[in-house]
Amino acid sequence: MAVCGPNTNGIVNVTDGIVCGLAPYAQLSDRLPAGDIALVSQSGALISSLVLRVTAAGLGLTCSIAVGNAVVLGVGDYLRLLAADERTKGMVVYAE
């Protein structure tokens, strides 16, 4: 089984309303605007800031993914998945 993390805020799929994580903004997931931008970050703190800034700018999200330590799945794995997602038109990536 492929696993996200450890040490991650997890994944929030805004488009389908699926929350798999404990990010501070996850409790607002039903109010996050759906759109066509995906966020991928190795930093949980930064992904929270990115979600708030992107949505405050009036842009919508397909998902946000905090990769964490990337023991099994890394940034490249998520980028390949998102590149094949027809709902995702753009990505913002933070990699350390």
C-alpha positions as semicolon CSV with decimal commas, in nm:
position;residue;x (nm);y (nm);z (nm)
1;M;0,000;0,000;0,000
2;A;0,133;0,344;-0,090
3;V;0,136;0,575;0,210
4;C;0,154;0,953;0,239
5;G;0,406;1,077;0,494
6;P;0,493;1,026;0,771
7;N;0,507;1,363;0,944
8;T;0,254;1,521;0,715
9;N;-0,063;1,727;0,725
10;G;-0,202;1,487;0,466
11;I;-0,416;1,533;0,159
12;V;-0,730;1,738;0,104
13;N;-0,919;1,663;-0,217
14;V;-1,130;1,977;-0,252
15;T;-1,299;1,873;-0,576
16;D;-1,444;1,552;-0,431
17;G;-1,472;1,673;-0,070
18;I;-1,233;1,412;0,074
19;V;-1,014;1,502;0,372
20;C;-0,728;1,267;0,462
21;G;-0,523;1,465;0,706
22;L;-0,502;1,702;0,996
23;A;-0,404;2,028;0,830
24;P;-0,542;2,336;1,009
25;Y;-0,743;2,429;0,697
26;A;-0,890;2,075;0,664
27;Q;-1,173;2,168;0,898
28;L;-1,268;2,435;0,641
29;S;-1,261;2,192;0,349
30;D;-1,634;2,223;0,284
31;R;-1,584;2,599;0,237
32;L;-1,271;2,588;0,023
33;P;-1,349;2,682;-0,337
34;A;-1,304;2,404;-0,589
35;G;-1,108;2,495;-0,897
36;D;-0,821;2,379;-1,115
37;I;-0,505;2,441;-0,910
38;A;-0,323;2,172;-0,710
39;L;-0,079;2,247;-0,429
40;V;0,205;2,007;-0,341
41;S;0,450;2,079;-0,061
42;Q;0,706;1,901;0,151
43;S;0,629;2,151;0,426
44;G;0,305;2,119;0,619
45;A;0,331;2,474;0,754
46;L;0,385;2,616;0,408
47;I;0,097;2,424;0,251
48;S;-0,140;2,575;0,508
49;S;-0,019;2,922;0,417
50;L;-0,044;2,847;0,044
51;V;-0,401;2,721;0,073
52;L;-0,509;3,034;0,259
53;R;-0,330;3,268;0,018
54;V;-0,451;3,097;-0,299
55;T;-0,813;3,086;-0,185
56;A;-0,796;3,446;-0,054
57;A;-0,689;3,547;-0,406
58;G;-1,014;3,397;-0,534
59;L;-0,860;3,089;-0,690
60;G;-0,999;2,739;-0,646
61;L;-0,823;2,412;-0,572
62;T;-0,843;2,056;-0,691
63;C;-0,636;1,938;-0,395
64;S;-0,357;2,013;-0,153
65;I;-0,094;1,755;-0,071
66;A;0,159;1,781;0,211
67;V;0,420;1,516;0,130
68;G;0,599;1,512;0,465
69;N;0,901;1,282;0,492
70;A;0,804;1,104;0,168
71;V;0,907;0,756;0,281
72;V;0,695;0,582;0,015
73;L;0,544;0,852;-0,209
74;G;0,748;1,155;-0,310
75;V;0,678;1,485;-0,481
76;G;0,734;1,328;-0,825
77;D;0,468;1,062;-0,760
78;Y;0,208;1,327;-0,681
79;L;0,310;1,542;-0,977
80;R;0,267;1,247;-1,215
81;L;-0,079;1,181;-1,071
82;L;-0,183;1,545;-1,098
83;A;-0,043;1,580;-1,452
84;A;-0,281;1,303;-1,558
85;D;-0,579;1,460;-1,376
86;E;-0,792;1,643;-1,633
87;R;-0,937;1,868;-1,359
88;T;-0,594;2,004;-1,262
89;K;-0,474;2,278;-1,498
90;G;-0,191;2,419;-1,284
91;M;0,028;2,321;-0,990
92;V;0,215;2,508;-0,722
93;V;0,504;2,301;-0,584
94;Y;0,730;2,364;-0,286
95;A;1,016;2,117;-0,258
96;E;1,296;2,138;-0,005
